[in-house]
Short mmCIF file of C-alpha atoms in Angstrom, two decimals:
data_model
loop_
_atom_site.label_atom_id
_atom_site.label_comp_id
_atom_site.label_asym_id
_atom_site.label_seq_id
_atom_site.Cartn_x
_atom_site.Cartn_y
_atom_site.Cartn_z
CA MET V 1224 -80.23 -125.63 68.57
CA LYS V 1225 -76.51 -126.17 67.43
CA VAL V 1226 -75.95 -127.54 63.81
CA GLY V 1227 -72.32 -127.98 63.06
CA VAL V 1228 -70.97 -127.23 59.45
CA ILE V 1229 -67.74 -129.03 58.85
CA ALA V 1230 -65.07 -126.70 57.74
CA TYR V 1231 -62.31 -128.09 55.44
CA THR V 1232 -59.96 -127.03 52.42
CA GLY V 1233 -61.72 -125.39 49.66
CA GLY V 1234 -65.11 -125.29 51.32
CA ASN V 1235 -67.05 -122.09 50.25
CA VAL V 1236 -69.77 -122.26 52.89
CA ARG V 1237 -71.15 -118.70 53.43
CA SER V 1238 -74.48 -119.80 51.63
CA ILE V 1239 -75.11 -122.75 53.58
CA ARG V 1240 -74.31 -121.16 56.91
CA SER V 1241 -76.42 -118.08 56.20
CA ALA V 1242 -79.41 -120.53 54.87
CA LEU V 1243 -79.34 -122.76 58.23
CA GLU V 1244 -79.07 -119.32 60.30
CA GLU V 1245 -82.05 -118.02 58.33
CA LEU V 1246 -83.97 -121.24 59.32
CA GLY V 1247 -83.17 -120.62 63.13
CA ALA V 1248 -80.16 -123.05 63.50
CA GLU V 1249 -77.18 -121.65 65.67
CA VAL V 1250 -74.33 -122.71 63.15
CA VAL V 1251 -70.99 -123.98 64.61
CA TYR V 1252 -68.64 -123.78 61.53
CA SER V 1253 -65.51 -125.55 62.84
CA ASP V 1254 -62.74 -128.09 61.78
CA GLN V 1255 -62.40 -129.17 65.38
CA LEU V 1256 -63.94 -132.57 66.75
CA ARG V 1257 -64.65 -131.22 70.07
CA MET V 1258 -66.74 -128.42 68.65
CA LEU V 1259 -68.50 -130.67 66.10
CA ARG V 1260 -69.27 -133.63 68.49
CA GLU V 1261 -71.59 -131.32 70.64
CA CYS V 1262 -73.95 -130.39 67.84
CA ALA V 1263 -77.52 -131.74 67.20
CA GLY V 1264 -76.85 -132.32 63.65
CA LEU V 1265 -73.93 -132.09 61.12
CA VAL V 1266 -73.76 -130.68 57.47
CA PHE V 1267 -70.73 -131.69 55.28
CA PRO V 1268 -70.93 -128.94 52.70
CA GLY V 1269 -69.54 -129.56 49.24
CA VAL V 1270 -67.08 -127.58 47.27
CA GLY V 1271 -63.62 -127.94 46.08
CA ALA V 1272 -61.65 -131.14 45.17
CA ALA V 1273 -62.07 -134.52 46.70
CA LEU V 1274 -58.41 -135.53 47.69
CA PRO V 1275 -57.38 -132.19 49.52
CA ALA V 1276 -60.74 -132.59 51.60
CA VAL V 1277 -60.09 -136.32 52.62
CA HIS V 1278 -56.27 -135.10 53.65
CA ASP V 1279 -57.64 -132.16 55.57
CA LEU V 1280 -60.41 -134.17 57.35
CA ARG V 1281 -57.89 -137.01 58.14
CA SER V 1282 -55.45 -134.67 59.73
CA ARG V 1283 -58.00 -133.37 62.20
CA GLY V 1284 -59.28 -136.58 63.14
CA ILE V 1285 -62.64 -135.92 61.88
CA TRP V 1286 -62.56 -138.62 59.00
CA ASP V 1287 -62.10 -141.71 61.22
CA TRP V 1288 -64.63 -140.34 63.75
CA LEU V 1289 -67.46 -139.43 61.19
CA PRO V 1290 -68.81 -143.00 60.92
CA GLN V 1291 -69.68 -143.30 64.51
CA TRP V 1292 -71.66 -140.05 64.31
CA ASP V 1293 -75.30 -141.01 65.72
CA ARG V 1294 -77.25 -137.95 65.07
CA PRO V 1295 -78.76 -136.45 61.86
CA PHE V 1296 -76.03 -135.74 59.03
CA LEU V 1297 -76.43 -134.01 55.74
CA GLY V 1298 -73.80 -134.41 53.12
CA ILE V 1299 -74.20 -131.81 50.25
CA CYS V 1300 -72.63 -132.38 46.75
CA LEU V 1301 -68.96 -133.52 47.30
CA GLY V 1302 -69.90 -133.72 50.96
CA MET V 1303 -72.51 -136.59 49.79
CA GLN V 1304 -69.94 -138.06 47.58
CA LEU V 1305 -67.46 -138.80 50.14
CA LEU V 1306 -69.96 -140.91 52.16
CA GLY V 1307 -69.74 -143.51 49.35
CA ARG V 1308 -66.99 -146.29 48.92
CA GLU V 1309 -64.68 -144.21 46.78
CA THR V 1310 -64.75 -141.60 44.17
CA GLU V 1311 -63.03 -141.48 40.73
CA GLU V 1312 -62.32 -137.87 41.36
CA GLY V 1313 -58.68 -137.82 42.55
CA PRO V 1314 -59.34 -140.78 43.08
CA ALA V 1315 -59.97 -140.67 46.65
CA PRO V 1316 -61.34 -142.83 49.45
CA GLY V 1317 -64.77 -142.62 50.77
CA LEU V 1318 -66.17 -142.95 54.32
CA GLY V 1319 -68.02 -146.21 53.17
CA ILE V 1320 -71.35 -145.16 54.97
CA PHE V 1321 -73.11 -145.85 51.50
CA PRO V 1322 -72.08 -148.67 49.20
CA PHE V 1323 -71.95 -146.41 46.11
CA HIS V 1324 -68.98 -145.71 43.85
CA ILE V 1325 -68.86 -142.19 42.47
CA GLN V 1326 -67.97 -142.11 38.78
CA LEU V 1327 -67.69 -139.46 36.03
CA PHE V 1328 -71.06 -139.24 34.15
CA ARG V 1329 -70.86 -142.01 31.51
CA ALA V 1330 -73.50 -140.66 29.10
CA ALA V 1331 -73.75 -136.95 29.43
CA VAL V 1332 -72.80 -134.80 26.46
CA ARG V 1333 -71.74 -131.77 28.41
CA LEU V 1334 -69.99 -131.72 31.78
CA PRO V 1335 -70.00 -130.26 34.40
CA HIS V 1336 -73.66 -130.84 34.83
CA ILE V 1337 -74.56 -127.23 35.70
CA GLY V 1338 -78.10 -125.99 36.42
CA TRP V 1339 -81.59 -126.82 37.49
CA ASN V 1340 -82.58 -130.37 37.13
CA LEU V 1341 -85.58 -132.13 38.29
CA VAL V 1342 -85.28 -134.22 41.63
CA ARG V 1343 -88.10 -137.11 41.97
CA TRP V 1344 -88.78 -138.70 45.00
CA THR V 1345 -88.60 -142.60 44.84
CA GLN V 1346 -88.98 -143.19 48.53
CA LYS V 1347 -91.05 -141.62 51.28
CA ASP V 1348 -88.80 -139.78 53.50
CA PRO V 1349 -89.08 -136.93 56.31
CA LEU V 1350 -86.93 -134.86 54.11
CA GLN V 1351 -89.64 -134.72 51.54
CA GLU V 1352 -92.08 -132.93 53.98
CA GLY V 1353 -93.85 -130.01 52.20
CA LEU V 1354 -92.26 -130.66 48.90
CA PRO V 1355 -93.86 -131.84 45.71
CA GLU V 1356 -93.26 -135.20 44.11
CA SER V 1357 -90.69 -133.84 41.93
CA PHE V 1358 -88.96 -130.32 42.22
CA TYR V 1359 -86.00 -128.55 40.43
CA ALA V 1360 -82.82 -128.19 42.35
CA TYR V 1361 -79.32 -126.65 41.45
CA PHE V 1362 -76.66 -128.88 40.47
CA VAL V 1363 -73.08 -128.39 39.77
CA HIS V 1364 -70.86 -131.54 39.38
CA SER V 1365 -69.43 -133.89 36.81
CA TYR V 1366 -69.31 -137.29 38.99
CA ARG V 1367 -72.47 -139.00 40.32
CA ALA V 1368 -73.54 -141.89 42.59
CA GLU V 1369 -75.43 -144.57 40.93
CA ILE V 1370 -78.83 -145.73 41.87
CA GLY V 1371 -79.30 -148.10 44.74
CA GLU V 1372 -81.43 -149.18 47.66
CA TYR V 1373 -80.22 -146.01 49.46
CA THR V 1374 -81.53 -143.88 46.70
CA ILE V 1375 -84.42 -141.71 47.98
CA GLY V 1376 -84.34 -139.22 45.09
CA MET V 1377 -83.24 -139.61 41.54
CA SER V 1378 -82.64 -137.24 38.57
CA GLU V 1379 -81.55 -137.77 34.96
CA TYR V 1380 -78.68 -136.41 33.09
CA GLY V 1381 -77.96 -138.56 30.09
CA GLU V 1382 -78.35 -141.63 32.60
CA ALA V 1383 -80.40 -141.80 35.97
CA PHE V 1384 -78.39 -141.14 38.98
CA SER V 1385 -78.78 -140.65 42.86
CA SER V 1386 -79.84 -137.15 43.81
CA VAL V 1387 -81.03 -137.73 47.25
CA VAL V 1388 -79.70 -140.75 49.56
CA ARG V 1389 -80.15 -142.12 53.00
CA ASN V 1390 -78.95 -144.67 55.07
CA GLY V 1391 -80.12 -144.45 58.78
CA LEU V 1392 -79.47 -141.08 60.16
CA PHE V 1393 -77.11 -140.17 56.98
CA TRP V 1394 -78.63 -138.07 54.33
CA GLY V 1395 -76.93 -136.68 51.25
CA THR V 1396 -78.09 -134.47 48.38
CA GLN V 1397 -76.13 -134.19 45.00
CA PHE V 1398 -77.64 -130.75 44.45
CA HIS V 1399 -77.30 -127.61 46.53
CA PRO V 1400 -80.16 -127.17 48.78
CA GLU V 1401 -78.71 -123.82 49.84
CA LYS V 1402 -78.92 -122.50 46.20
CA SER V 1403 -82.19 -124.17 45.25
CA GLY V 1404 -84.49 -121.41 46.16
CA ASN V 1405 -87.56 -122.13 48.23
CA GLU V 1406 -87.61 -125.93 47.62
CA GLY V 1407 -84.32 -126.10 48.67
CA MET V 1408 -84.91 -124.15 51.96
CA GLN V 1409 -87.80 -126.51 52.77
CA LEU V 1410 -85.51 -129.37 52.36
CA LEU V 1411 -83.01 -127.67 54.90
CA ARG V 1412 -86.03 -126.81 57.27
CA ASN V 1413 -86.95 -130.70 57.27
CA PHE V 1414 -83.42 -131.65 57.97
CA LEU V 1415 -83.36 -129.04 61.05
CA LYS V 1416 -86.62 -130.69 62.39
CA LEU V 1417 -84.91 -133.98 62.18
CA CYS V 1418 -81.95 -132.62 64.23
CA LYS V 1419 -84.42 -131.21 66.88
CA SER V 1420 -86.26 -134.63 67.38
CA MET L 1455 -84.32 -132.99 32.53
CA LEU L 1456 -81.70 -130.31 32.83
CA THR L 1457 -83.38 -126.99 31.91
CA ARG L 1458 -82.12 -123.78 29.93
CA ARG L 1459 -81.19 -121.15 32.26
CA ILE L 1460 -82.13 -117.29 32.08
CA ILE L 1461 -79.44 -115.21 33.83
CA PRO L 1462 -79.93 -111.40 34.32
CA CYS L 1463 -76.47 -109.66 34.55
CA LEU L 1464 -75.92 -106.65 36.75
CA ASP L 1465 -73.00 -104.18 36.67
CA VAL L 1466 -71.65 -103.00 40.01
CA HIS L 1467 -69.68 -99.86 40.54
CA GLU L 1468 -68.44 -99.09 43.87
CA GLY L 1469 -70.75 -101.65 45.47
CA ARG L 1470 -73.88 -100.22 43.64
CA VAL L 1471 -75.66 -101.56 40.63
CA VAL L 1472 -75.27 -99.13 38.00
CA LYS L 1473 -76.54 -98.91 34.16
CA GLY L 1474 -74.50 -96.85 31.64
CA VAL L 1475 -73.46 -97.04 28.13
CA GLN L 1476 -69.76 -98.04 27.72
CA PHE L 1477 -69.10 -97.47 31.37
CA VAL L 1478 -70.20 -93.54 30.77
CA ASN L 1479 -73.23 -91.72 32.32
CA LEU L 1480 -73.56 -94.40 34.99
CA ARG L 1481 -76.84 -94.33 36.75
CA ASP L 1482 -77.63 -95.66 40.13
CA MET L 1483 -80.05 -98.57 40.07
CA GLY L 1484 -79.85 -99.71 43.62
CA ASP L 1485 -78.30 -102.15 46.02
CA PRO L 1486 -76.85 -105.44 44.63
CA VAL L 1487 -78.43 -107.55 47.33
CA GLU L 1488 -82.00 -106.26 46.94
CA LEU L 1489 -81.91 -106.22 43.17
CA GLY L 1490 -80.65 -109.77 43.33
CA LEU L 1491 -83.62 -110.95 45.60
CA ILE L 1492 -86.14 -108.96 43.03
CA TYR L 1493 -84.53 -111.19 40.25
CA GLU L 1494 -84.71 -114.23 42.24
CA ALA L 1495 -88.27 -113.54 42.98
CA LEU L 1496 -88.92 -112.96 39.31
CA GLY L 1497 -87.77 -116.30 38.08
CA ALA L 1498 -83.92 -115.82 37.57
CA ASP L 1499 -82.19 -119.12 37.51
CA GLU L 1500 -78.85 -117.49 38.22
CA LEU L 1501 -77.17 -114.15 38.29
CA VAL L 1502 -74.16 -112.53 37.09
CA TYR L 1503 -72.37 -109.52 38.86
CA LEU L 1504 -69.65 -107.78 36.88
CA ASP L 1505 -67.63 -105.40 38.91
CA ILE L 1506 -66.82 -102.41 36.80
CA SER L 1507 -64.99 -100.50 39.40
CA ALA L 1508 -61.46 -99.36 38.56
CA SER L 1509 -60.32 -98.52 41.96
CA VAL L 1510 -58.88 -100.65 44.75
CA GLU L 1511 -61.54 -99.24 47.14
CA GLY L 1512 -64.00 -100.19 44.72
CA ARG L 1513 -62.80 -103.70 44.58
CA ARG L 1514 -62.96 -104.06 48.30
CA THR L 1515 -66.43 -102.72 48.45
CA PHE L 1516 -67.45 -105.29 45.68
CA THR L 1517 -66.16 -108.19 47.96
CA ARG L 1518 -68.17 -106.96 50.71
CA ALA L 1519 -71.09 -106.84 48.48
CA VAL L 1520 -70.43 -110.56 47.37
CA GLU L 1521 -70.45 -111.62 51.06
CA ARG L 1522 -73.91 -109.94 51.49
CA ILE L 1523 -75.28 -111.21 48.39
CA ALA L 1524 -74.13 -114.82 49.24
CA SER L 1525 -76.02 -114.67 52.71
CA ARG L 1526 -79.26 -113.49 51.27
CA LEU L 1527 -79.43 -115.03 47.74
CA ARG L 1528 -80.83 -118.60 47.25
CA ILE L 1529 -79.93 -118.98 43.73
CA PRO L 1530 -76.25 -119.36 42.36
CA PHE L 1531 -74.32 -116.40 41.08
CA THR L 1532 -71.15 -115.83 38.99
CA VAL L 1533 -68.85 -112.77 39.81
CA GLY L 1534 -66.40 -111.08 37.37
CA GLY L 1535 -64.74 -108.10 36.41
CA GLY L 1536 -61.07 -107.39 37.04
CA VAL L 1537 -60.18 -110.67 38.28
CA SER L 1538 -56.40 -111.18 37.53
CA THR L 1539 -54.78 -113.56 40.07
CA VAL L 1540 -55.53 -116.72 41.97
CA GLU L 1541 -55.80 -114.53 45.02
CA ASP L 1542 -58.70 -112.67 43.60
CA ILE L 1543 -60.48 -115.88 42.64
CA ARG L 1544 -59.84 -117.19 46.22
CA ARG L 1545 -61.11 -113.90 47.66
CA LEU L 1546 -64.39 -113.90 45.75
CA LEU L 1547 -65.05 -117.51 46.22
CA GLU L 1548 -64.45 -117.14 49.99
CA ALA L 1549 -66.88 -114.20 49.84
CA GLY L 1550 -69.44 -116.65 48.88
CA ALA L 1551 -69.58 -116.49 45.02
CA ASP L 1552 -70.53 -119.84 43.30
CA LYS L 1553 -68.29 -119.02 40.08
CA VAL L 1554 -65.79 -116.47 38.98
CA SER L 1555 -65.52 -115.41 35.50
CA LEU L 1556 -62.25 -114.48 33.96
CA ASN L 1557 -62.00 -112.46 30.71
CA THR L 1558 -58.83 -110.19 29.98
CA ALA L 1559 -56.78 -112.00 32.54
CA ALA L 1560 -57.24 -115.52 31.09
CA VAL L 1561 -56.11 -114.15 27.57
CA LEU L 1562 -53.03 -112.50 29.26
CA GLN L 1563 -52.30 -115.54 31.39
CA PRO L 1564 -53.98 -118.61 30.35
CA ALA L 1565 -52.39 -120.61 33.26
CA LEU L 1566 -54.86 -118.64 35.74
CA LEU L 1567 -57.60 -120.92 34.15
CA SER L 1568 -55.75 -124.38 34.91
CA GLU L 1569 -54.48 -123.08 38.38
CA GLY L 1570 -58.04 -121.93 39.30
CA ALA L 1571 -59.50 -125.25 38.23
CA ALA L 1572 -56.83 -127.22 40.16
CA LEU L 1573 -57.44 -125.35 43.24
CA PHE L 1574 -61.07 -124.63 43.20
CA GLY L 1575 -62.44 -127.12 40.75
CA ARG L 1576 -63.25 -126.33 37.26
CA GLN L 1577 -67.04 -125.85 38.00
CA CYS L 1578 -66.30 -122.37 39.63
CA VAL L 1579 -64.00 -121.33 36.61
CA VAL L 1580 -65.98 -119.33 34.03
CA LEU L 1581 -64.33 -118.15 30.86
CA ALA L 1582 -65.88 -115.08 29.56
CA VAL L 1583 -65.11 -114.39 25.89
CA ASP L 1584 -65.81 -111.24 24.12
CA ALA L 1585 -66.17 -111.85 20.32
CA LEU L 1586 -66.52 -109.56 17.38
CA ALA L 1587 -67.47 -110.78 13.77
CA GLU L 1588 -64.96 -109.79 11.36
CA ARG L 1589 -64.09 -110.50 7.84
CA ASP L 1590 -61.78 -113.10 8.65
CA GLY L 1591 -63.96 -114.54 11.30
CA TYR L 1592 -64.69 -113.86 14.90
CA ARG L 1593 -61.92 -112.25 16.97
CA VAL L 1594 -61.57 -112.04 20.83
CA TYR L 1595 -61.43 -108.72 22.35
CA ILE L 1596 -60.26 -107.85 25.83
CA ARG L 1597 -60.25 -104.94 28.22
CA GLY L 1598 -64.04 -104.43 28.10
CA GLY L 1599 -64.15 -104.78 24.25
CA ARG L 1600 -61.52 -101.95 23.68
CA GLU L 1601 -58.55 -104.10 22.77
CA LYS L 1602 -58.34 -106.64 19.82
CA THR L 1603 -56.42 -109.85 20.23
CA GLU L 1604 -54.79 -112.16 17.87
CA LEU L 1605 -57.00 -114.92 19.09
CA GLU L 1606 -59.94 -116.52 17.09
CA ALA L 1607 -62.94 -117.06 19.02
CA PHE L 1608 -63.77 -120.82 18.52
CA SER L 1609 -60.10 -122.05 19.14
CA TRP L 1610 -59.92 -119.78 22.30
CA CYS L 1611 -62.98 -121.16 23.63
CA ARG L 1612 -61.55 -124.83 22.97
CA ALA L 1613 -58.46 -123.94 24.49
CA GLY L 1614 -60.11 -122.44 27.38
CA GLU L 1615 -61.96 -125.64 28.05
CA VAL L 1616 -58.78 -127.54 27.85
CA LEU L 1617 -57.04 -125.37 30.38
CA GLY L 1618 -59.81 -125.77 32.97
CA ALA L 1619 -62.76 -123.54 32.34
CA GLY L 1620 -65.92 -125.27 33.41
CA GLU L 1621 -68.23 -122.93 31.46
CA ILE L 1622 -68.01 -120.48 28.67
CA LEU L 1623 -69.86 -117.00 28.81
CA LEU L 1624 -69.84 -115.96 25.29
CA THR L 1625 -70.67 -112.34 24.25
CA ALA L 1626 -71.13 -111.20 20.82
CA ILE L 1627 -70.00 -107.55 21.40
CA GLY L 1628 -71.31 -106.46 18.10
CA ARG L 1629 -74.72 -107.32 19.40
CA ASP L 1630 -74.48 -105.98 22.83
CA GLY L 1631 -77.08 -103.29 23.59
CA THR L 1632 -78.55 -103.68 20.02
CA ARG L 1633 -81.72 -105.70 20.96
CA GLN L 1634 -81.25 -107.21 17.55
CA GLY L 1635 -81.17 -110.82 18.85
CA PHE L 1636 -78.32 -113.10 19.88
CA ASP L 1637 -75.43 -114.08 17.42
CA ILE L 1638 -76.95 -117.58 16.58
CA TYR L 1639 -74.21 -118.50 14.46
CA LEU L 1640 -71.40 -117.67 16.97
CA THR L 1641 -73.21 -119.38 19.70
CA LYS L 1642 -73.93 -122.70 17.81
CA LYS L 1643 -70.34 -122.88 16.53
CA VAL L 1644 -68.97 -122.20 20.16
CA VAL L 1645 -71.48 -124.91 21.50
CA GLU L 1646 -70.39 -127.42 19.04
CA ALA L 1647 -66.83 -126.68 19.59
CA VAL L 1648 -66.66 -127.41 23.28
CA ASN L 1649 -68.15 -129.78 25.69
CA VAL L 1650 -68.78 -127.47 28.77
CA PRO L 1651 -71.94 -125.43 29.05
CA VAL L 1652 -72.30 -122.26 26.94
CA ILE L 1653 -74.05 -119.05 28.11
CA ALA L 1654 -75.10 -116.69 25.24
CA SER L 1655 -74.93 -113.23 25.65
CA GLY L 1656 -75.49 -109.89 23.79
CA GLY L 1657 -78.44 -108.56 21.70
CA ALA L 1658 -81.43 -109.92 23.68
CA GLY L 1659 -84.30 -107.78 22.85
CA ARG L 1660 -87.53 -109.87 22.19
CA LEU L 1661 -88.99 -113.20 23.49
CA GLU L 1662 -88.34 -115.03 20.18
CA HIS L 1663 -84.49 -114.22 20.60
CA PHE L 1664 -84.49 -116.49 23.50
CA LEU L 1665 -86.13 -119.21 21.76
CA GLU L 1666 -83.72 -118.99 18.90
CA VAL L 1667 -80.58 -119.00 20.87
CA PHE L 1668 -81.84 -122.39 22.69
CA THR L 1669 -83.18 -124.07 19.66
CA GLU L 1670 -80.79 -122.98 16.64
CA GLY L 1671 -77.88 -121.58 18.87
CA LYS L 1672 -78.11 -124.76 21.21
CA ALA L 1673 -77.19 -122.62 24.00
CA ASP L 1674 -77.26 -123.86 27.69
CA ALA L 1675 -78.10 -120.52 29.29
CA ALA L 1676 -78.92 -117.26 28.05
CA LEU L 1677 -77.92 -113.76 29.59
CA ALA L 1678 -79.42 -110.38 29.44
CA ALA L 1679 -78.98 -107.04 31.13
CA GLY L 1680 -80.83 -103.92 29.75
CA LEU L 1681 -84.18 -105.74 28.76
CA PHE L 1682 -84.66 -106.93 32.39
CA HIS L 1683 -83.31 -103.98 34.07
CA GLU L 1684 -85.75 -101.64 32.11
CA GLY L 1685 -88.73 -104.09 33.09
CA THR L 1686 -89.22 -104.93 29.34
CA LEU L 1687 -89.48 -108.51 30.26
CA THR L 1688 -88.96 -110.50 33.56
CA PRO L 1689 -87.14 -113.89 33.55
CA GLN L 1690 -90.59 -115.40 34.40
CA GLN L 1691 -92.09 -114.29 31.37
CA VAL L 1692 -89.33 -115.46 29.06
CA LYS L 1693 -89.41 -118.84 30.73
CA LEU L 1694 -93.24 -118.98 30.34
CA PHE L 1695 -92.76 -118.26 26.59
CA LEU L 1696 -90.25 -120.99 26.21
CA LYS L 1697 -92.12 -123.57 28.03
CA ASP L 1698 -94.93 -122.98 25.76
CA ARG L 1699 -92.66 -123.92 22.93
CA GLY L 1700 -91.44 -126.96 24.31
CA ILE L 1701 -88.05 -125.83 25.94
CA ALA L 1702 -87.41 -127.30 29.31
CA VAL L 1703 -87.30 -124.49 32.06
CA ARG L 1704 -87.63 -124.13 35.75
CA LEU L 1705 -91.00 -122.73 36.59
#
């Protein structure tokens, strides 16, 4: 099964690619629309800065096309943040798939928020299969999405924020599942299962 | 709640993990990927790999090792050692490192911190500071602790944060290898001086040392090498000890 990993400026993607491959996916790592649209699912990895990412994706026609995607989609870290309305980082526009606004943590003492923090599921979801009610995941970010009806997992760092979100076939995680040990791998396994069905 | 991190550090020479005192009498410890996977299984929250090769060929071998590590490891890792240009940072991040640490180069060309942060995001720029207690305060040393600079440790850490460092790896070089415990005063002062996470390093020898560096030292993470490599303690043992004493850790 082909899973696309969207290539863009600043993306360090070796870990997510190898994690998906380890789980049996055939990874299509590309910045070309015609390659990505053939995939059973898409992963939007998250590293680097927001604005260059938006420019890069726009120039390839991927940005404007993404909201029409009708198969499973997983945005990770920045890849999740860019699914919202806009982000203070840059500032940069978002895809508007989620209604959240990405803002700098308001109450945190120390930024970036780096390390392992607890993720607690707040709604039942196929991504949760085989995972406990709460688990540790690896975060590295300074901006966060507020809690909303799209929140299916939450975490706390000075304030509560969305760590897993969902709208239809679009999912997003603020943490890096590819860096979150066995639990992260289980979440990716669950996502691949969704791509298959 | 954000947990405190336990980070084993591995020295890599010509693509192999080595152990030695002051870079002499290097003893082969094994493959960086295999050892990394063992530490991941033993509860490490993160790893640091330091390239101590001096040759161009050694650097190339290290980059290939970073690619292999990123393909197998499922926890984050930082790489450092001999990073002196934006291109070095780019090469290591593209190879799959999560963060790159800068030490000597950051002192010699502080702009490297801001350029790195602007290009790749501050979350992947780690400022490594080697500090030594002297009569007039803590001084910053470079070139593996061999050369003293004019910089005072606390103000350098603050400056590094302003320039773009997203994390500080603070080593009390007077404690390194002594097993006498972390430099609590130094750690606490740096933690209070900056707003980015601080990793304390140098001197870990017993379980209590980790407790101290988190409670009194207020460190966000603690790094150790020898005591893990020799099997005196595992990261998991340290974390169980900490958990029993009310410190949030990932178990």
